[in-house]
XYZ file of C-alpha atoms in Angstrom:
669
model
C 49.925 50.767 93.145
C 46.617 50.434 94.968
C 44.715 52.354 92.294
C 43.716 50.676 89.058
C 42.005 53.796 87.714
C 44.857 56.326 87.660
C 48.347 56.003 86.275
C 51.279 56.615 88.576
C 52.223 59.699 86.565
C 48.730 61.155 87.022
C 48.888 60.644 90.781
C 52.278 62.346 91.021
C 51.224 65.121 88.670
C 48.322 65.959 90.963
C 50.946 67.060 93.501
C 52.747 69.079 90.855
C 49.567 70.771 89.650
C 48.356 71.733 93.123
C 51.811 73.013 94.014
C 52.336 75.232 90.988
C 48.737 76.506 91.085
C 48.835 77.380 94.803
C 52.161 79.173 94.548
C 50.979 81.070 91.491
C 47.745 82.072 93.213
C 49.662 83.357 96.220
C 52.331 84.920 94.007
C 54.695 83.564 96.636
C 56.219 80.232 97.543
C 58.477 77.398 96.446
C 57.098 75.164 93.685
C 60.385 73.495 92.734
C 60.815 71.010 95.573
C 57.260 69.584 95.598
C 57.322 69.243 91.827
C 60.691 67.507 91.991
C 59.810 65.165 94.858
C 56.286 64.310 93.702
C 57.283 60.873 92.417
C 59.144 59.939 95.613
C 56.235 61.130 97.760
C 53.743 59.135 95.702
C 55.691 55.906 96.196
C 56.148 56.639 99.897
C 52.479 57.319 100.591
C 51.117 54.551 98.394
C 53.332 51.708 99.593
C 55.432 52.504 102.652
C 53.959 55.124 104.984
C 51.697 53.812 107.758
C 48.992 56.385 108.389
C 45.241 56.854 108.637
C 43.786 60.291 107.796
C 40.651 59.469 109.789
C 42.776 59.085 112.944
C 45.614 61.593 112.509
C 46.781 61.239 116.138
C 46.999 57.445 116.061
C 49.934 56.706 118.343
C 51.514 54.023 116.146
C 51.398 55.953 112.875
C 54.579 56.565 110.931
C 55.855 60.105 111.307
C 56.399 62.076 108.112
C 58.588 65.161 108.503
C 59.030 67.696 105.734
C 62.367 69.081 106.883
C 62.624 71.170 103.714
C 59.682 73.171 104.973
C 59.848 75.787 102.240
C 58.350 73.099 99.975
C 55.245 73.114 102.163
C 52.899 72.538 99.244
C 54.187 68.977 99.096
C 52.769 68.387 102.573
C 49.531 70.240 101.915
C 48.928 68.406 98.646
C 49.564 65.033 100.283
C 47.274 65.769 103.224
C 44.465 66.962 100.986
C 44.766 64.203 98.404
C 44.927 61.340 100.922
C 41.766 62.453 102.707
C 42.662 64.441 105.806
C 39.818 66.705 106.895
C 42.093 69.668 106.295
C 43.408 71.308 104.268
C 40.406 71.671 102.001
C 40.835 72.691 98.400
C 39.727 76.165 99.472
C 42.539 76.232 102.040
C 44.994 75.373 99.272
C 43.520 78.080 97.022
C 44.355 80.469 99.861
C 47.899 79.166 100.312
C 50.040 81.637 102.274
C 47.050 83.908 102.902
C 45.968 85.129 106.311
C 43.620 82.635 107.945
C 44.554 79.654 105.779
C 46.124 76.693 107.604
C 48.368 76.349 104.544
C 51.021 78.685 105.887
C 54.238 79.465 104.064
C 55.975 76.771 106.115
C 54.186 73.829 107.769
C 52.957 74.584 111.288
C 52.150 71.651 113.562
C 49.478 73.592 115.432
C 47.499 74.443 112.282
C 47.016 71.057 110.606
C 46.699 67.449 111.701
C 49.282 65.398 109.873
C 51.957 68.081 110.146
C 54.143 66.470 112.786
C 56.373 69.468 113.450
C 56.904 73.061 112.444
C 59.660 73.237 109.855
C 61.327 75.953 107.884
C 64.611 76.707 109.652
C 66.608 74.220 107.613
C 67.977 71.126 109.311
C 65.732 71.284 112.344
C 63.051 69.057 110.870
C 65.596 66.303 110.334
C 66.999 66.856 113.829
C 63.512 66.712 115.356
C 62.960 63.478 113.437
C 65.952 62.049 115.300
C 64.070 62.773 118.528
C 60.947 61.117 117.135
C 62.960 58.028 116.251
C 64.433 57.964 119.766
C 60.938 58.199 121.225
C 59.721 55.319 119.065
C 62.587 53.039 120.087
C 62.193 53.913 123.771
C 58.430 53.310 123.783
C 58.931 50.118 121.784
C 61.296 48.890 124.500
C 58.606 49.628 127.109
C 55.486 48.385 125.324
C 56.679 45.980 122.627
C 55.983 45.600 118.924
C 52.243 45.104 119.390
C 51.749 48.703 120.471
C 54.807 50.595 119.201
C 56.225 49.667 115.811
C 56.540 52.567 113.406
C 59.053 54.557 111.403
C 60.034 58.161 110.868
C 60.373 59.349 107.279
C 62.002 62.663 106.417
C 62.157 64.675 103.212
C 65.232 66.898 103.352
C 66.972 69.145 100.872
C 70.540 70.260 100.341
C 70.063 73.087 102.831
C 69.015 70.675 105.571
C 72.140 68.623 104.961
C 74.459 71.644 104.897
C 73.305 73.263 108.127
C 75.527 72.591 111.113
C 72.697 71.012 113.080
C 72.644 68.216 110.508
C 76.100 67.104 111.607
C 74.998 67.024 115.252
C 71.758 65.204 114.496
C 73.094 62.473 112.243
C 76.008 61.807 114.570
C 73.591 61.149 117.423
C 71.288 59.035 115.235
C 74.150 56.933 113.928
C 75.553 56.407 117.405
C 72.158 55.249 118.700
C 71.583 53.066 115.601
C 68.112 54.448 114.985
C 67.137 51.989 112.282
C 63.555 53.269 112.069
C 64.755 56.650 110.767
C 64.846 57.179 106.995
C 65.886 60.433 105.330
C 64.879 60.994 101.715
C 67.322 63.544 100.341
C 65.997 65.672 97.509
C 69.312 65.531 95.668
C 68.567 68.098 92.979
C 71.955 69.944 93.096
C 70.215 73.337 93.364
C 70.075 75.980 96.095
C 68.729 79.537 95.967
C 72.005 80.949 94.671
C 72.269 78.367 91.894
C 73.972 75.010 91.552
C 75.346 73.422 94.714
C 78.779 73.463 93.064
C 78.927 77.158 93.980
C 79.144 76.387 97.673
C 79.988 72.766 98.405
C 82.103 69.904 97.150
C 81.768 67.495 100.075
C 80.909 63.830 99.702
C 77.643 63.804 101.594
C 77.122 60.060 101.275
C 80.558 59.426 102.748
C 79.806 61.760 105.647
C 76.628 59.875 106.480
C 78.372 56.521 106.147
C 81.129 57.746 108.458
C 78.540 58.452 111.160
C 77.094 54.943 110.954
C 74.276 55.440 108.463
C 73.194 53.185 105.655
C 73.226 55.081 102.346
C 71.568 54.239 99.055
C 70.633 56.136 95.904
C 67.793 56.165 93.423
C 66.465 57.904 90.365
C 63.839 60.113 91.996
C 61.609 59.926 88.920
C 61.662 56.156 88.405
C 58.968 54.520 90.582
C 60.623 51.106 90.483
C 63.990 52.497 91.556
C 62.388 54.612 94.273
C 60.525 51.542 95.529
C 63.744 49.539 95.678
C 65.613 52.242 97.586
C 62.838 52.835 100.101
C 62.543 49.110 100.775
C 66.284 48.939 101.291
C 66.103 51.804 103.765
C 63.117 50.291 105.558
C 64.889 46.977 106.022
C 68.273 48.341 107.142
C 69.471 47.878 110.717
C 70.860 51.423 110.658
C 69.362 54.861 109.999
C 69.195 55.384 106.252
C 69.863 58.186 103.821
C 68.250 57.762 100.416
C 69.802 60.112 97.875
C 66.931 60.761 95.469
C 68.351 62.353 92.333
C 65.585 64.648 91.140
C 64.999 67.559 88.806
C 63.801 70.587 90.725
C 60.558 71.899 89.259
C 60.115 68.811 87.092
C 57.516 69.452 84.427
C 58.218 73.158 83.916
C 60.040 72.969 80.566
C 61.986 76.248 80.723
C 62.657 76.481 84.455
C 63.088 72.917 85.692
C 66.566 72.105 86.890
C 67.359 75.750 87.687
C 67.339 77.936 90.782
C 64.643 80.026 89.096
C 62.027 77.476 90.111
C 63.205 77.236 93.715
C 61.419 80.127 95.402
C 59.292 81.922 92.820
C 55.996 81.298 91.049
C 56.368 79.769 87.617
C 54.219 82.399 85.945
C 51.105 81.754 83.845
C 52.971 81.077 80.608
C 55.313 78.510 82.166
C 52.406 76.863 83.999
C 50.534 76.503 80.713
C 53.595 74.859 79.171
C 54.013 72.629 82.235
C 50.424 71.451 81.946
C 51.086 70.570 78.343
C 54.332 68.749 79.097
C 52.773 66.816 82.003
C 49.619 66.010 80.073
C 47.588 67.698 82.799
C 44.483 68.976 81.045
C 42.527 70.150 84.067
C 41.845 73.696 85.331
C 43.683 75.109 88.380
C 42.858 73.369 91.673
C 40.756 70.705 89.973
C 41.593 67.045 90.644
C 39.595 64.705 88.387
C 37.573 62.032 90.128
C 39.615 59.002 89.057
C 42.865 60.580 90.292
C 41.256 61.773 93.527
C 39.910 58.249 94.050
C 43.364 56.778 93.605
C 44.767 59.049 96.298
C 41.865 58.379 98.658
C 42.540 54.659 98.318
C 46.055 55.341 99.619
C 44.518 57.162 102.571
C 42.229 54.210 103.294
C 45.112 51.744 103.209
C 46.112 52.244 106.846
C 42.682 52.085 108.445
C 42.653 48.299 108.832
C 46.109 48.399 110.403
C 45.011 51.099 112.807
C 41.857 49.201 113.811
C 43.915 46.060 114.442
C 46.225 48.123 116.661
C 43.277 49.474 118.633
C 41.966 45.945 119.078
C 45.315 44.867 120.550
C 45.359 47.933 122.796
C 41.855 47.266 124.095
C 42.316 43.524 124.549
C 43.798 43.978 128.016
C 42.473 46.808 130.205
C 45.553 46.730 132.413
C 47.868 46.946 129.420
C 45.845 49.821 128.007
C 45.985 51.678 131.313
C 49.735 51.117 131.503
C 50.167 52.439 127.961
C 48.017 55.518 128.539
C 49.528 56.309 131.930
C 53.031 55.655 130.646
C 52.606 58.144 127.815
C 50.779 60.927 129.703
C 51.934 64.534 130.028
C 52.668 64.079 133.735
C 50.966 67.394 134.484
C 48.899 65.935 137.340
C 51.842 64.123 138.894
C 54.453 66.868 139.162
C 53.011 68.811 142.111
C 52.385 65.776 144.324
C 55.830 64.417 143.425
C 57.676 67.327 145.045
C 55.422 67.708 148.116
C 57.513 65.532 150.399
C 60.770 67.096 149.194
C 59.533 70.619 149.931
C 58.233 69.551 153.348
C 61.660 68.103 154.154
C 63.374 71.298 153.020
C 61.013 73.351 155.165
C 61.976 71.287 158.208
C 65.683 71.084 157.397
C 66.831 73.993 155.201
C 69.747 73.356 152.870
C 72.296 75.750 151.475
C 72.861 74.334 148.000
C 73.304 75.556 144.457
C 70.027 75.620 142.576
C 71.566 73.177 140.072
C 71.873 70.774 143.032
C 68.357 71.632 144.143
C 67.238 70.812 140.600
C 68.870 67.402 140.913
C 66.956 66.837 144.148
C 63.666 67.759 142.469
C 64.453 65.633 139.440
C 65.122 62.683 141.718
C 61.517 62.590 142.909
C 60.029 63.684 139.571
C 61.743 61.014 137.475
C 60.734 58.422 140.051
C 57.089 59.486 139.898
C 56.859 60.179 136.153
C 58.362 57.243 134.255
C 58.183 58.860 130.808
C 60.577 61.664 131.694
C 63.785 61.279 129.658
C 66.768 63.409 130.605
C 70.138 64.198 129.207
C 72.966 66.669 128.934
C 75.237 68.044 126.251
C 78.357 66.503 127.820
C 77.883 68.340 131.136
C 76.090 65.727 133.222
C 78.196 66.299 136.324
C 77.799 70.062 136.020
C 74.121 70.207 135.070
C 73.112 67.584 137.665
C 70.534 66.130 135.278
C 71.008 62.407 135.891
C 69.069 60.655 138.646
C 68.998 57.196 140.151
C 65.860 56.412 138.140
C 67.411 57.273 134.761
C 69.712 54.637 133.334
C 71.498 55.472 130.071
C 69.525 55.175 126.845
C 71.874 53.484 124.376
C 71.782 51.445 121.195
C 71.865 48.391 123.458
C 69.248 49.671 125.882
C 66.528 51.821 124.368
C 64.608 51.392 127.607
C 67.016 53.742 129.363
C 65.947 57.243 130.292
C 69.119 59.299 130.113
C 70.812 60.401 126.893
C 74.441 61.366 126.647
C 74.070 63.892 123.827
C 77.738 64.740 123.500
C 78.769 68.289 122.656
C 75.638 68.863 120.586
C 73.561 71.592 122.249
C 71.549 72.481 119.144
C 71.038 68.843 118.198
C 69.952 68.010 121.744
C 67.377 70.807 121.809
C 65.899 69.818 118.441
C 65.828 66.135 119.382
C 63.948 67.006 122.567
C 61.408 68.891 120.464
C 60.990 65.781 118.353
C 60.494 63.556 121.392
C 57.875 65.880 122.839
C 56.023 66.178 119.523
C 56.120 62.429 118.981
C 54.218 62.046 122.225
C 54.660 59.747 125.176
C 57.933 61.353 126.250
C 58.610 64.307 128.558
C 62.156 65.398 127.684
C 64.551 67.604 129.603
C 68.183 68.357 128.892
C 70.994 70.427 130.263
C 73.844 72.670 129.256
C 75.411 75.887 130.514
C 73.174 78.946 130.195
C 75.747 80.650 127.981
C 75.270 77.868 125.423
C 71.549 78.543 125.175
C 72.711 80.752 122.306
C 73.958 77.634 120.506
C 70.497 76.073 120.618
C 68.364 79.211 120.665
C 66.510 78.571 117.410
C 65.383 75.171 118.668
C 64.283 76.776 121.952
C 62.260 79.199 119.873
C 60.687 76.287 117.991
C 59.841 74.619 121.317
C 57.802 77.697 122.158
C 56.272 78.068 118.695
C 55.255 74.401 118.580
C 53.941 74.351 122.168
C 56.263 71.438 122.915
C 56.654 70.105 126.455
C 60.414 70.534 126.748
C 62.382 71.673 129.788
C 65.818 73.232 129.386
C 68.143 73.004 132.369
C 70.523 75.948 131.965
C 73.089 75.989 134.761
C 75.974 78.339 135.611
C 73.580 81.230 135.240
C 75.729 84.305 135.986
C 79.158 85.637 136.909
C 78.689 83.329 139.870
C 80.254 80.533 137.841
C 83.544 82.266 138.546
C 86.920 81.467 137.096
C 85.874 80.352 133.602
C 85.536 84.020 132.783
C 83.442 86.166 130.464
C 83.224 83.643 127.616
C 81.263 81.366 129.939
C 79.521 83.950 132.117
C 76.029 84.715 130.791
C 75.052 88.359 130.935
C 72.274 88.865 128.400
C 71.010 85.266 128.113
C 68.300 85.285 130.797
C 66.804 88.484 129.445
C 67.046 87.316 125.851
C 65.218 84.092 126.708
C 62.454 86.181 128.263
C 61.904 87.731 124.840
C 60.655 84.425 123.394
C 56.838 84.184 123.479
C 55.348 81.107 125.178
C 58.557 80.231 127.015
C 58.484 80.269 130.799
C 61.891 81.356 132.078
C 62.469 80.401 135.703
C 65.295 81.713 137.881
C 64.623 80.271 141.340
C 66.252 81.668 144.469
C 66.642 78.536 146.591
C 65.911 74.827 146.886
C 62.187 75.245 147.560
C 61.624 77.640 144.688
C 63.567 75.291 142.418
C 61.240 72.394 143.272
C 58.242 74.655 142.743
C 59.532 75.772 139.349
C 60.169 72.189 138.260
C 56.594 71.253 139.222
C 55.276 74.197 137.208
C 57.405 73.299 134.195
C 56.024 69.758 134.033
C 52.487 70.920 134.758
C 52.453 73.204 131.680
C 52.435 70.762 128.737
C 51.927 73.435 126.053
C 54.564 75.843 127.330
C 58.251 74.877 127.362
C 60.428 75.983 130.246
C 63.957 77.229 130.811
C 65.348 76.794 134.313
C 68.308 79.110 134.936
C 70.279 77.675 137.830
C 73.335 78.614 139.880
C 76.675 76.932 140.256
C 77.294 78.591 143.648
C 75.501 77.595 146.851
C 72.599 79.774 147.977
C 71.011 80.051 151.419
C 67.468 78.780 151.675
C 65.082 81.730 151.712
C 61.880 79.762 152.154
C 60.623 77.298 154.726
C 58.256 79.050 157.065
C 54.749 77.972 156.111
C 55.981 75.421 153.578
C 55.815 72.293 155.760
C 52.278 71.674 154.479
C 53.084 72.653 150.902
C 50.815 71.473 148.095
C 50.559 72.228 144.393
C 47.721 74.660 145.099
C 49.974 76.665 147.435
C 52.875 76.943 144.980
C 53.982 80.551 145.497
C 56.139 80.538 142.378
C 52.996 79.891 140.303
C 52.233 83.605 140.589
C 55.551 84.392 138.923
C 56.379 86.883 141.678
C 55.398 87.131 145.316
C 56.205 89.141 148.441
C 58.913 87.196 150.231
C 59.279 89.824 152.945
C 56.995 92.735 153.813
C 58.291 96.113 154.938
C 58.497 96.601 158.690
C 58.833 100.383 158.646
C 56.776 102.604 156.353
C 57.338 101.188 152.892
C 59.607 103.397 150.825
C 61.338 100.763 148.679
C 60.324 97.638 146.759
C 63.217 95.337 145.940
C 62.641 92.985 142.998
C 65.128 90.170 142.524
C 65.591 86.742 141.007
C 67.809 83.752 141.647
C 71.003 84.310 143.563
C 70.189 87.992 144.072
C 67.082 87.375 146.192
C 69.253 86.680 149.227
C 71.205 89.850 148.479
C 67.941 91.808 148.245
C 66.940 90.495 151.668
C 70.227 91.688 153.143
C 69.764 95.084 151.497
C 66.259 95.271 152.963
C 67.581 94.502 156.426
C 70.113 97.345 156.163
C 67.436 99.759 154.953
C 65.091 98.749 157.764
C 67.885 99.478 160.228
C 67.911 102.991 158.760
C 64.156 103.300 159.266
C 63.313 102.747 155.611
C 60.683 100.091 154.989
C 61.473 97.705 152.142
C 59.468 94.896 150.553
C 61.399 92.017 148.976
C 59.730 90.525 145.924
C 61.055 87.221 144.626
C 60.301 87.070 140.918
C 61.193 83.595 139.619
C 59.134 83.843 136.410
C 58.183 87.059 134.639
C 55.880 85.227 132.250
C 53.683 83.799 135.010
C 53.566 87.174 136.763
C 52.242 88.737 133.569
C 49.359 86.250 133.634
C 48.118 87.479 137.016
C 45.187 89.854 137.375
C 45.594 93.570 137.852
C 44.680 93.436 141.525
C 47.479 91.005 142.326
C 50.012 93.018 140.346
C 48.916 96.244 142.018
C 49.264 94.682 145.453
C 52.914 93.845 144.783
C 53.672 96.960 142.740
C 51.383 99.828 143.791
C 50.865 102.432 141.101
C 52.516 105.306 142.929
C 55.355 107.615 141.971
C 58.988 106.739 142.728
C 58.992 109.651 145.176
C 56.606 107.645 147.340
C 57.935 104.135 146.749
C 61.164 103.477 144.867
C 61.288 100.260 142.868
C 64.702 98.605 142.630
C 65.640 95.574 140.533
C 68.639 93.417 141.421
C 69.756 90.756 138.945
C 73.247 89.686 137.876
C 72.614 90.346 134.210
C 71.724 93.133 131.822
C 69.333 95.732 133.205
C 67.517 96.269 129.892
C 63.927 95.152 130.385
C 63.610 95.709 134.098
C 62.190 99.180 133.403
C 58.788 97.576 132.825
C 58.666 96.882 136.561
C 60.850 99.601 138.093
C 59.407 102.410 135.902
C 61.370 105.227 134.300
C 62.748 106.628 137.547
C 63.400 103.323 139.255
C 66.816 101.892 140.041
C 68.222 98.923 138.155
C 71.166 97.057 139.655
C 72.722 94.720 137.106
C 75.634 94.051 134.804
C 75.630 95.916 131.493
C 79.046 94.675 130.465
C 80.862 91.357 130.207
C 82.213 89.681 133.317
C 85.740 88.709 134.284
C 87.716 85.698 135.432
C 88.007 85.178 139.152
C 86.340 83.603 142.204
C 82.606 84.207 142.327
C 82.643 86.165 145.575
C 85.325 88.510 144.208
C 83.330 89.083 141.047
C 80.127 89.952 142.880
C 82.054 92.470 144.947
C 83.851 93.918 141.912
C 80.616 94.439 139.995
C 78.675 95.951 142.875
C 76.478 93.086 143.991
C 76.947 93.774 147.700
C 74.909 95.446 150.408
C 77.526 98.162 150.830
C 77.433 98.974 147.122
C 73.646 98.918 146.681
C 72.313 100.637 149.820
C 74.057 103.979 149.120
C 72.582 104.018 145.604
C 69.103 103.542 147.048
C 69.657 106.199 149.709
C 70.864 108.686 147.113
C 67.884 107.937 144.881
C 65.437 108.406 147.745
C 67.031 111.703 148.733
């Protein structure tokens, strides 16, 4: 230990005391895990973790992930005790109260030192896999002098039971991520009671079977913990350390039971715990000699951090390369696609938007070297690999393309981890229908403001013969429900390039690109030969693609593959003397950010008797009412699809000019 003034037990008991006091004060929370893992955390922070509270964003710090996020007081106690500016003791007094950064589960956007938002079990560990990938990739680029750190995870039984755990550890084992260490709080307790109620698997054997190194320790014996953590640190494989602990250790009547998992101990039990632990101090009071011992741990990494900064600053060219090679890419995306869009304007192409995405990615990955792509075993279908992205493997961490295997959820969480680690701009593909498999990680991308781009192809019944199990109907609309997620459904090759540029240029807002399998005619080109980022029409979220020629009686709103159909419908209406605007609406979220004047120009506030608003999208109609109003017309698909060629399906389900125009005429009359 670095402290000569406080016993190890006193240092660990400071975590226990803060945890039980905060939970009791809030009358809500989970004291059992932080009390049980206090000894492991004390060894980790005092001897193994590389960090500096005075520079919480230091690029070469170790990452500490509390995957068992319900035990958030463990993280808050550690941050406070080691000297981070926040949380203060007052923040901890207000644990789980409105306005306190000590939320019920750790939120990365509230506190420095919280590397990722955790709570949905298993995702913290899976994000840590992405962090470990990022470390190995950046190490391959910049060497040990600038990138040489580890990722440490505290996980509980729930994290290891969740299905995402299987996906995550399989990927980590395959990539031999030796800098990843998972400390399993092996306390044999879940909310319902003992783990014997629900599982009898050999967890160690499962991890070993996926290529992990596994060791065990007594989670309350500092020497044994130290041995196990050193063994994990020195392994050439990712490591699982099974830390056998007693949940709620120190609470004499409740420790070792599910009763201490998610409920306050109560004043009587806390008084007994203080007596058993020998903790004689009032609630929220840390005596000076114990506080000093913890602050010494926090000071331990400063010299290492300063030495790192000295190496970084020793060579201005090397520093520039490091900073440029780990940037968000937001300033590079627009210029990267300029030439591509100019070429498309001169020579239009009828391609699927998944192919158009590949074209955009080709220039983006060339211009932005820290973009790392991948696919959940659908590379040839998602079109996510480019000439600039060689495979990232256990033998070549310098590669920029990850074969994730059939692990959609694991891929999404790993991408979150890469983005949160910093220095990496991840994107990954799967079919849009499988966005449901990874939805909770997509939600965490948005919640954490992570720069992640999801490439969701085969976006409608247009995928054809695979049938209704693979044909997304509600997925685009359901993704639009997620706050801080930009959902793009581009109509052609130019819009696709524009949407890609916008996705990369928005580092705090993740993106979902919903792309077609079937070829689409190019709708844009006129006026785009001199395209620049400042003239990106998709940046408005919606724009007038075609203005009415006759007196405007109809506004057609469409996305993706239906924009071309809307243009054909407009042409038929114009032939009947009915003026029709065509509005391409690639991104609802960006349209909602526009001012009232712009919105009113596209969608005048007049009654449907004057101008009928019509939405056309090959998906559920629910939600379009916000733009078409109560008496508008919504053309969509409020049922599951069918198996057959795409063109037959569009005809069957009414996505044709001959099916739509009569509905509009009847509505107008």
